[in-house]
CSV table of C-alpha atoms in Angstrom, one decimal:
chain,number,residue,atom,x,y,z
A,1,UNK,CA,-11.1,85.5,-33.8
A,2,UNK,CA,-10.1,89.2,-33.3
A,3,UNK,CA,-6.4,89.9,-32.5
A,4,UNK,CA,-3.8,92.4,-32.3
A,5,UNK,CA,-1.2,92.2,-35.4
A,6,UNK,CA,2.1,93.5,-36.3
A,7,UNK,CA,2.8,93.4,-40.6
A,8,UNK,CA,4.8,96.1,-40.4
A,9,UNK,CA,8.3,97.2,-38.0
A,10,UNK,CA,7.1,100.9,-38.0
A,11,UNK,CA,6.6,100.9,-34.1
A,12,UNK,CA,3.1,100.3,-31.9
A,13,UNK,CA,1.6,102.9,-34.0
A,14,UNK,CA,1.1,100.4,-37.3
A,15,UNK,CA,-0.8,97.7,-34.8
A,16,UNK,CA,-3.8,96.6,-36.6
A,17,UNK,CA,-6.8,94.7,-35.4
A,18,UNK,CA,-7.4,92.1,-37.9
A,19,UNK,CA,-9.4,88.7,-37.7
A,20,UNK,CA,-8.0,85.8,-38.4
A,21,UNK,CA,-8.1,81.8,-37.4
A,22,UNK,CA,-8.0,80.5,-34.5
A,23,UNK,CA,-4.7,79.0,-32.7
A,24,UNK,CA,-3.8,74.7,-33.1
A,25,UNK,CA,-2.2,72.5,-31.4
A,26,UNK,CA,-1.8,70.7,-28.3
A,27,UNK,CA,-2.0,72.7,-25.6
A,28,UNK,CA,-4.7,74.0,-22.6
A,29,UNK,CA,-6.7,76.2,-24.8
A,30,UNK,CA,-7.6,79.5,-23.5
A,31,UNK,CA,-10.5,82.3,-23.7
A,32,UNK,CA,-8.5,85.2,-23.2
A,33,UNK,CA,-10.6,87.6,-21.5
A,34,UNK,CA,-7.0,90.1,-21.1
A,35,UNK,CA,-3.9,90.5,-22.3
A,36,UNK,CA,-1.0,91.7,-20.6
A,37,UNK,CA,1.6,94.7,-22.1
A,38,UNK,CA,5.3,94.7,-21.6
A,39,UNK,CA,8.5,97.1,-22.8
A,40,UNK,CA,9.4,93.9,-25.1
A,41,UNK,CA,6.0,94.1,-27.3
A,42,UNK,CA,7.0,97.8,-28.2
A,43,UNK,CA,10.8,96.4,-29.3
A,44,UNK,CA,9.1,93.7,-31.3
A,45,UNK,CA,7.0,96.4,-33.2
A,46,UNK,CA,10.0,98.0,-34.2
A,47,UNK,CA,12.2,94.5,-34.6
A,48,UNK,CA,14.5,95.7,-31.9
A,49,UNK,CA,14.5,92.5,-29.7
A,50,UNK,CA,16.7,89.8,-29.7
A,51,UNK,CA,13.8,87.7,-30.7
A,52,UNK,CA,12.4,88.8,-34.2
A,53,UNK,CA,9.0,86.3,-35.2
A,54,UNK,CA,8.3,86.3,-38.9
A,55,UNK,CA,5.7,88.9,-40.2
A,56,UNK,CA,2.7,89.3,-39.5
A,57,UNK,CA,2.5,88.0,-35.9
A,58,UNK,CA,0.5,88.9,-32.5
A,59,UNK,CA,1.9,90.4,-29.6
A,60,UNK,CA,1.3,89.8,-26.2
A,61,UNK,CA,3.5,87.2,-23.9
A,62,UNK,CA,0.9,86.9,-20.8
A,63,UNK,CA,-3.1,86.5,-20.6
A,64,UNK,CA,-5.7,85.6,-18.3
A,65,UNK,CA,-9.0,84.2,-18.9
A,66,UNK,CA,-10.5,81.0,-18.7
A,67,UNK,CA,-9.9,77.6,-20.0
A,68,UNK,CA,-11.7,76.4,-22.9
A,69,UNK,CA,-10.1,72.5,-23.0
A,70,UNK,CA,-7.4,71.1,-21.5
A,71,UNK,CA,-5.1,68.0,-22.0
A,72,UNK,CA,-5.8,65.0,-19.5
A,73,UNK,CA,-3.4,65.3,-16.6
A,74,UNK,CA,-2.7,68.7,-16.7
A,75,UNK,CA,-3.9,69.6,-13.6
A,76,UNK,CA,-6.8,72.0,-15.4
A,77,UNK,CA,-10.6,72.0,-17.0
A,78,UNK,CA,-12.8,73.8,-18.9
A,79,UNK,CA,-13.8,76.8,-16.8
A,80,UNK,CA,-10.7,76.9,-14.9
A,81,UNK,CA,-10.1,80.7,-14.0
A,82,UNK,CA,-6.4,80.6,-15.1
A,83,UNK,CA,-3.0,83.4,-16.2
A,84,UNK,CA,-0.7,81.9,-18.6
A,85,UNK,CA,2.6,82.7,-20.3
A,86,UNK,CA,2.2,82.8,-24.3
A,87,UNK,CA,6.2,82.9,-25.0
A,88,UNK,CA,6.9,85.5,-27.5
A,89,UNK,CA,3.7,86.2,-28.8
A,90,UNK,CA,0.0,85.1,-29.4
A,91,UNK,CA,-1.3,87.0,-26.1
A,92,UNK,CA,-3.4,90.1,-27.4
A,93,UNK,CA,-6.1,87.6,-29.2
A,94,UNK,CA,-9.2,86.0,-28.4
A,95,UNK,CA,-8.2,82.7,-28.1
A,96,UNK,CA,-4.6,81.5,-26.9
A,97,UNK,CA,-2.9,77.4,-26.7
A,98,UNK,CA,-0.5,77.1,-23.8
A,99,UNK,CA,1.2,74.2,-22.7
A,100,UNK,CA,0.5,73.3,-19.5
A,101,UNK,CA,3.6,74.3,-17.3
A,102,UNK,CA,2.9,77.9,-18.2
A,103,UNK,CA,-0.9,77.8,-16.7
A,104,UNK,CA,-1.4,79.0,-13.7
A,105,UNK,CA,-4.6,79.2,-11.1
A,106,UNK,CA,-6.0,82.8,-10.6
A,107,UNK,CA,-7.3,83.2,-7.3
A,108,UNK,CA,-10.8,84.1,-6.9
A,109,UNK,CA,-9.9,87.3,-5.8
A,110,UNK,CA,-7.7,88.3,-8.7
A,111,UNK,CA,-9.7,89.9,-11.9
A,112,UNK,CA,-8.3,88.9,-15.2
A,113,UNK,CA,-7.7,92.3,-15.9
A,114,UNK,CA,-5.4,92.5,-12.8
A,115,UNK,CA,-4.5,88.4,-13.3
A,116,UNK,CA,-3.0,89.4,-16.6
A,117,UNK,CA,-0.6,92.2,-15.9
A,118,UNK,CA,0.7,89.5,-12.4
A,119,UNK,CA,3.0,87.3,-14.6
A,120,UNK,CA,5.3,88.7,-16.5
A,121,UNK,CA,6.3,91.5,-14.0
A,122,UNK,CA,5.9,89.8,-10.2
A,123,UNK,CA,7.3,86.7,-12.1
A,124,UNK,CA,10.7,89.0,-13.1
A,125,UNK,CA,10.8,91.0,-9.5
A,126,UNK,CA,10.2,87.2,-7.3
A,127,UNK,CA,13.3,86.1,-9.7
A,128,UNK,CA,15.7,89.6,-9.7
A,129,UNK,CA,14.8,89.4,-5.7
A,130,UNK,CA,14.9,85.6,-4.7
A,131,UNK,CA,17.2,84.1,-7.0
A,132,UNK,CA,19.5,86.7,-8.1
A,133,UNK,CA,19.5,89.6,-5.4
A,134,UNK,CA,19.4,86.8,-2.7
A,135,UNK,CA,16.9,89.2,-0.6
A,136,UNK,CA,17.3,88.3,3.3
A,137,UNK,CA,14.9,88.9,5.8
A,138,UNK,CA,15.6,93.0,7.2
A,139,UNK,CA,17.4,94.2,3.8
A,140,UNK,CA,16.4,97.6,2.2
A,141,UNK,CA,15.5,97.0,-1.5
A,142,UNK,CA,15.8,100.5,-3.6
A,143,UNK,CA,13.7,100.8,-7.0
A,144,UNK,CA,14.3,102.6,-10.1
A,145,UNK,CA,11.2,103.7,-12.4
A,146,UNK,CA,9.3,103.1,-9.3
A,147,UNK,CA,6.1,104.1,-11.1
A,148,UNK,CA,6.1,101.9,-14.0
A,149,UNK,CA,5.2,97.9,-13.7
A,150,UNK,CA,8.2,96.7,-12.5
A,151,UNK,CA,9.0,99.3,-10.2
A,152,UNK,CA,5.4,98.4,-8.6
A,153,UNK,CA,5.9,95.2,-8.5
A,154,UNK,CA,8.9,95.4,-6.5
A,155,UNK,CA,7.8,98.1,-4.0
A,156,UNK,CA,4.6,95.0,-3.1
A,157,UNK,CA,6.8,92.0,-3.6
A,158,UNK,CA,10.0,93.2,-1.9
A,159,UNK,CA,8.2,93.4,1.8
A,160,UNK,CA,6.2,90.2,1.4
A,161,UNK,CA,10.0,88.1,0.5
A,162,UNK,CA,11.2,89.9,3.5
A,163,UNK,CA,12.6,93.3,2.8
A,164,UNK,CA,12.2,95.9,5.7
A,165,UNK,CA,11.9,99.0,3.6
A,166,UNK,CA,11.6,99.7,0.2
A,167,UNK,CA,13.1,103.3,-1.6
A,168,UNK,CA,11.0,104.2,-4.3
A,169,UNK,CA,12.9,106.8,-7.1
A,170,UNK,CA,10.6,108.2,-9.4
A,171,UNK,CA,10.6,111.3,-12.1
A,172,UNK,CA,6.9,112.8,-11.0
A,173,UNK,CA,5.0,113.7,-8.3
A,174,UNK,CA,2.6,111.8,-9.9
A,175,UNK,CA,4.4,108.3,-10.2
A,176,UNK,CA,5.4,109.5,-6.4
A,177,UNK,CA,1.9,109.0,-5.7
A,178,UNK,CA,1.6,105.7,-7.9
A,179,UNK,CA,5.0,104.4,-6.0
A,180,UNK,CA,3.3,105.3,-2.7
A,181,UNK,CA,0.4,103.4,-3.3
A,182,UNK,CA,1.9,100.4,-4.1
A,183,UNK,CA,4.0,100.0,-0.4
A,184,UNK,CA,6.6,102.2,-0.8
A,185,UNK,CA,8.4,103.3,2.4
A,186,UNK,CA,10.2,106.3,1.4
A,187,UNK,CA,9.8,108.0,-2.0
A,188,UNK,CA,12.7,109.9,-3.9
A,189,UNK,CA,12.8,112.5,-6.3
A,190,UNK,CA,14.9,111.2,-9.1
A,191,UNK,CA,17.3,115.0,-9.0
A,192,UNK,CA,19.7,114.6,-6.3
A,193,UNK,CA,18.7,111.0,-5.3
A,194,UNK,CA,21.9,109.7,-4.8
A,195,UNK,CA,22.2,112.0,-1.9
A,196,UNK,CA,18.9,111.4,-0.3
A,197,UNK,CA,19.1,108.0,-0.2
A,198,UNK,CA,22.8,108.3,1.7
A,199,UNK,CA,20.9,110.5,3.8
A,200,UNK,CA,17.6,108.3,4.3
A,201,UNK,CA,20.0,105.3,5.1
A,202,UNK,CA,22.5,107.4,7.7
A,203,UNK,CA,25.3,107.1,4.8
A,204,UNK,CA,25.0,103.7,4.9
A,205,UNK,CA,23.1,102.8,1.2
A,206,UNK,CA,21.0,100.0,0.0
A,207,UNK,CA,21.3,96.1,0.1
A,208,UNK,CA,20.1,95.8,-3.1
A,209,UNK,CA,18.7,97.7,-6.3
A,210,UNK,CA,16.1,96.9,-8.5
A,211,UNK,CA,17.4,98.2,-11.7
A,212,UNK,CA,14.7,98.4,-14.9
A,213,UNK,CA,16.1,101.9,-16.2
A,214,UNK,CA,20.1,101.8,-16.4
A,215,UNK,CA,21.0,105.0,-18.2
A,216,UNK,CA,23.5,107.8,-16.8
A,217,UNK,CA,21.7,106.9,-12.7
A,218,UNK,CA,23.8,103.7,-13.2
A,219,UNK,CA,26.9,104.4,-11.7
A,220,UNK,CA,25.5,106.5,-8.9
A,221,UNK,CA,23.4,103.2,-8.3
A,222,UNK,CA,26.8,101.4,-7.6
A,223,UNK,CA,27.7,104.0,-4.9
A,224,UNK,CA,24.9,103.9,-3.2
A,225,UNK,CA,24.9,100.5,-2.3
A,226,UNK,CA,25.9,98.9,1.7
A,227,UNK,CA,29.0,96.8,1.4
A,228,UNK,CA,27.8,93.3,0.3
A,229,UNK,CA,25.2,95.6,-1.8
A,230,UNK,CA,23.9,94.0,-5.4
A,231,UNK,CA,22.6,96.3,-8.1
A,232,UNK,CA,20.4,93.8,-10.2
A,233,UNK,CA,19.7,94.7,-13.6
A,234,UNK,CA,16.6,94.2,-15.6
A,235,UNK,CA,16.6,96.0,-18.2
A,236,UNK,CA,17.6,99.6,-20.1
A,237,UNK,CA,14.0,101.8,-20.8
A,238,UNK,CA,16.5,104.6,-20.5
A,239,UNK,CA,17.7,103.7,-23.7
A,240,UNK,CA,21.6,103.7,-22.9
A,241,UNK,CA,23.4,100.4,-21.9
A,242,UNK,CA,25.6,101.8,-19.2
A,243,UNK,CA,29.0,100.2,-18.7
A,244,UNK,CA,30.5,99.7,-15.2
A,245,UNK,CA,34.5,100.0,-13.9
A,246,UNK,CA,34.6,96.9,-11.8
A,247,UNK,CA,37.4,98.8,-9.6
A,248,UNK,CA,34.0,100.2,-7.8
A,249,UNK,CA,33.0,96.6,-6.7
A,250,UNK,CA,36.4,95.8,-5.6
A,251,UNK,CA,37.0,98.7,-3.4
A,252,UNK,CA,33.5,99.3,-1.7
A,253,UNK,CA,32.9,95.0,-1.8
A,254,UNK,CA,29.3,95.3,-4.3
A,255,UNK,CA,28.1,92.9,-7.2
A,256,UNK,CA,26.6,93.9,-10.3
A,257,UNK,CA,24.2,90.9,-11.4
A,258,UNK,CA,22.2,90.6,-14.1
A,259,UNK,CA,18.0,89.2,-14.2
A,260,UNK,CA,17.5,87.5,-17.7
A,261,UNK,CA,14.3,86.2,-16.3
A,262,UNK,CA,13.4,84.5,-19.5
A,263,UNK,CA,16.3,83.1,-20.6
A,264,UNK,CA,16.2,81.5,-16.6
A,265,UNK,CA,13.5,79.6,-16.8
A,266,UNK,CA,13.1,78.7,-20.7
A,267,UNK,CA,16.2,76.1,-19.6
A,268,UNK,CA,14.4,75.5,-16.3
A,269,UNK,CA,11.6,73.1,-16.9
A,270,UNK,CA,9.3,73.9,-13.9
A,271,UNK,CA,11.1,76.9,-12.3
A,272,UNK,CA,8.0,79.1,-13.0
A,273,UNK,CA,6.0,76.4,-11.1
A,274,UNK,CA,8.0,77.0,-7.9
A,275,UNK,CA,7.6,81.2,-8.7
A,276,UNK,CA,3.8,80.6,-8.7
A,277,UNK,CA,3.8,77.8,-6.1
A,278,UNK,CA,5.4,80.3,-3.5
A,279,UNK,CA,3.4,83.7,-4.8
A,280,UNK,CA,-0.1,82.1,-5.2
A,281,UNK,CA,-0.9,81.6,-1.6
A,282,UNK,CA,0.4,85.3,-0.9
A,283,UNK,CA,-2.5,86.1,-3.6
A,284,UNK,CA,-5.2,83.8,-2.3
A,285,UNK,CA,-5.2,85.1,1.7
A,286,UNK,CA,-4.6,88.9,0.1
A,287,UNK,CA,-1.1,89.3,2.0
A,288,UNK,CA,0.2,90.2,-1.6
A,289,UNK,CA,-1.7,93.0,-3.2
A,290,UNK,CA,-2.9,92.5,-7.3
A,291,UNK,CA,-3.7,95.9,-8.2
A,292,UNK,CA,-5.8,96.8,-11.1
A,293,UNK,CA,-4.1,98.1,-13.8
A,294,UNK,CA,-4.6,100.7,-17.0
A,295,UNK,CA,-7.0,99.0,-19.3
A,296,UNK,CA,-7.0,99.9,-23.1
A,297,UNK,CA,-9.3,98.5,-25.7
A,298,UNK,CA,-8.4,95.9,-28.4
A,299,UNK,CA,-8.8,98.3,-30.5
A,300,UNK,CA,-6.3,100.9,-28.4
A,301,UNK,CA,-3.9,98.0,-28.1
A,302,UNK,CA,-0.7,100.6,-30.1
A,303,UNK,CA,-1.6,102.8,-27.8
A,304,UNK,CA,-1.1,100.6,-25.1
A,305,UNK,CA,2.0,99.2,-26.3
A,306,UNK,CA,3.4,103.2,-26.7
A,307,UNK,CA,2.5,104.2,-23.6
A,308,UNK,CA,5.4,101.8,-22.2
A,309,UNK,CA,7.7,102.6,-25.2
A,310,UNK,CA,7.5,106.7,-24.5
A,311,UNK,CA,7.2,106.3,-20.4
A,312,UNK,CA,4.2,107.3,-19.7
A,313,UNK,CA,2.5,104.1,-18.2
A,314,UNK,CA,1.8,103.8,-15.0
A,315,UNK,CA,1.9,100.5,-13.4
A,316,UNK,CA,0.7,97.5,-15.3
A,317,UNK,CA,-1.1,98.3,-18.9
A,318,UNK,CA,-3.6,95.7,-20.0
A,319,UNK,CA,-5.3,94.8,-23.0
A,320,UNK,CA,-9.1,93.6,-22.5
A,321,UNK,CA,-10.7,91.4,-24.8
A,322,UNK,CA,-13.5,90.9,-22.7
């Protein structure tokens, strides 16, 4: 089969395509027909993730496509239409084994191009908004990197879990327009945010921010949250881990949480079930949007992968293998 395949840690740049044998084992067995791309497969290029696989290996953590075989009982058949989380790795090939409790059913209305960018983001936002922001019905959600995948996904997911309006911050007019599209209600330049927001909200801030970027916005991300606020972090594409004095969430009553999505659920046998089980009806009756995303090439899979490492992806990036 033809896959993706890091040999060397030079960055996404060094990707080869290569072929090479299909996956073993037991497992529903997968015709990938796309791949999903996220900021982790550009820190694996590089080994800069706390999860280094041995050389060579292929990237890729979600897919969708259609089922091949599956073991008896596990709720699927050959010519299932079906998105799956691959772990680590193993997503950008032809063919993918998943155990069954990471197998999902696609909606008819989903594409696979669309099915495989769904997972790894809406899976992250349902989880940094239900479990860890506690999101109530009426709350105001704000969204940093508003234009990239996660910053999407929140701005659809956040009204359909109950959020009353959604602040988009983004760093173009262009990603404005992105962040628009995907639900936002209000949409802020990231210069001078801070101030607009105060301003948007009649001084009273956020309930809750969606945090993928951290950098030097962190702080003012603490001050603009409502008394009770939570600033819920994801992850730093800003490069700097910021640092927080916890005298600011003493004085103004705020919570800084963090969303370690997979480490959640890889000690949560079924968790990802309950994700899908509340999420796939949402997708089915179209109440929750699945956009299309930015489809590369297998052979244009680095440049996939660097166009989330150097921020200029917008929304989801796929790879398709179809």
């Amino acid at each position: 089969m033809r896959a993706v395949q890091v040999s060397t840690l030079q960055g996404p740049e060094a990707l080869t395509v290569v072929d090479i044998d299909e996956p073993t084992g037991d497992g529903v067995v997968i015709d990938v027909r796309a791949a999903g791309v996220a900021f982790p497969d550009a820190l694996l290029s590089r080994g800069l993730y706390q999860y280094k696989p041995e050389l060579p290996f292929v990237p890729g953590s979600e897919v969708a496509g259609t089922v091949r075989s599956a073991p008896e009982g596990s709720g699927f058949a050959a010519g299932d239409r079906v998105a799956a989380l691959t772990g680590f790795g193993g997503g950008m090939a032809e063919v993918a084994v998943v155990t069954p409790d990471l197998v999902f059913a696609l909606p008819d209305a989903v594409s696979f191009e669309a099915g495989a960018g769904l997972l790894f983001n809406d899976l992250t936002v349902h989880f940094a908004l239900r479990q860890r922001g506690r999101l109530a019905q009426g709350e105001t959600v704000l969204v940093h990197g508003a234009g990239g995948g996660i910053g999407t996904s929140t701005l659809r997911l956040a009204p359909a879990l109950g959020a009353s309006r959604v602040i988009a911050v983004v760093s173009s007019e262009g990603k404005a327009e992105i962040a628009r599209a995907a639900g936002a209600s209000d949409v802020v330049m990231l210069d001078g945010w801070k101030d607009t927001v105060k301003d948007l909200t009649g001084g009273r801030g956020v309930d809750i921010v969606i945090d993928p970027v951290g950098g030097d916005r962190f702080t003012d991300s603490i001050r603009s949250l409502a008394p009770g606020g939570r600033l819920v972090v994801i992850g730093f594409t800003g490069g700097d881990i910021p640092t927080v004095k916890v005298n600011r969430l003493l004085l103004s009553n705020v919570e800084v949480v963090g969303a370690g999505w997979g480490a959640w659920w890889m000690s949560r046998p079924g968790y990802t079930a309950t994700q899908w089980a509340e999420l796939e009806p949402l997708f089915a009756s179209g109440e929750l949007s699945a956009p299309e995303p930015v489809v590369y090439s297998l052979d244009d899979a680095g440049d996939a992968i660097a166009s989330l490492e150097n921020r200029t992806a917008t929304g989801k990036v796929v790879v398709s293998l179809a």
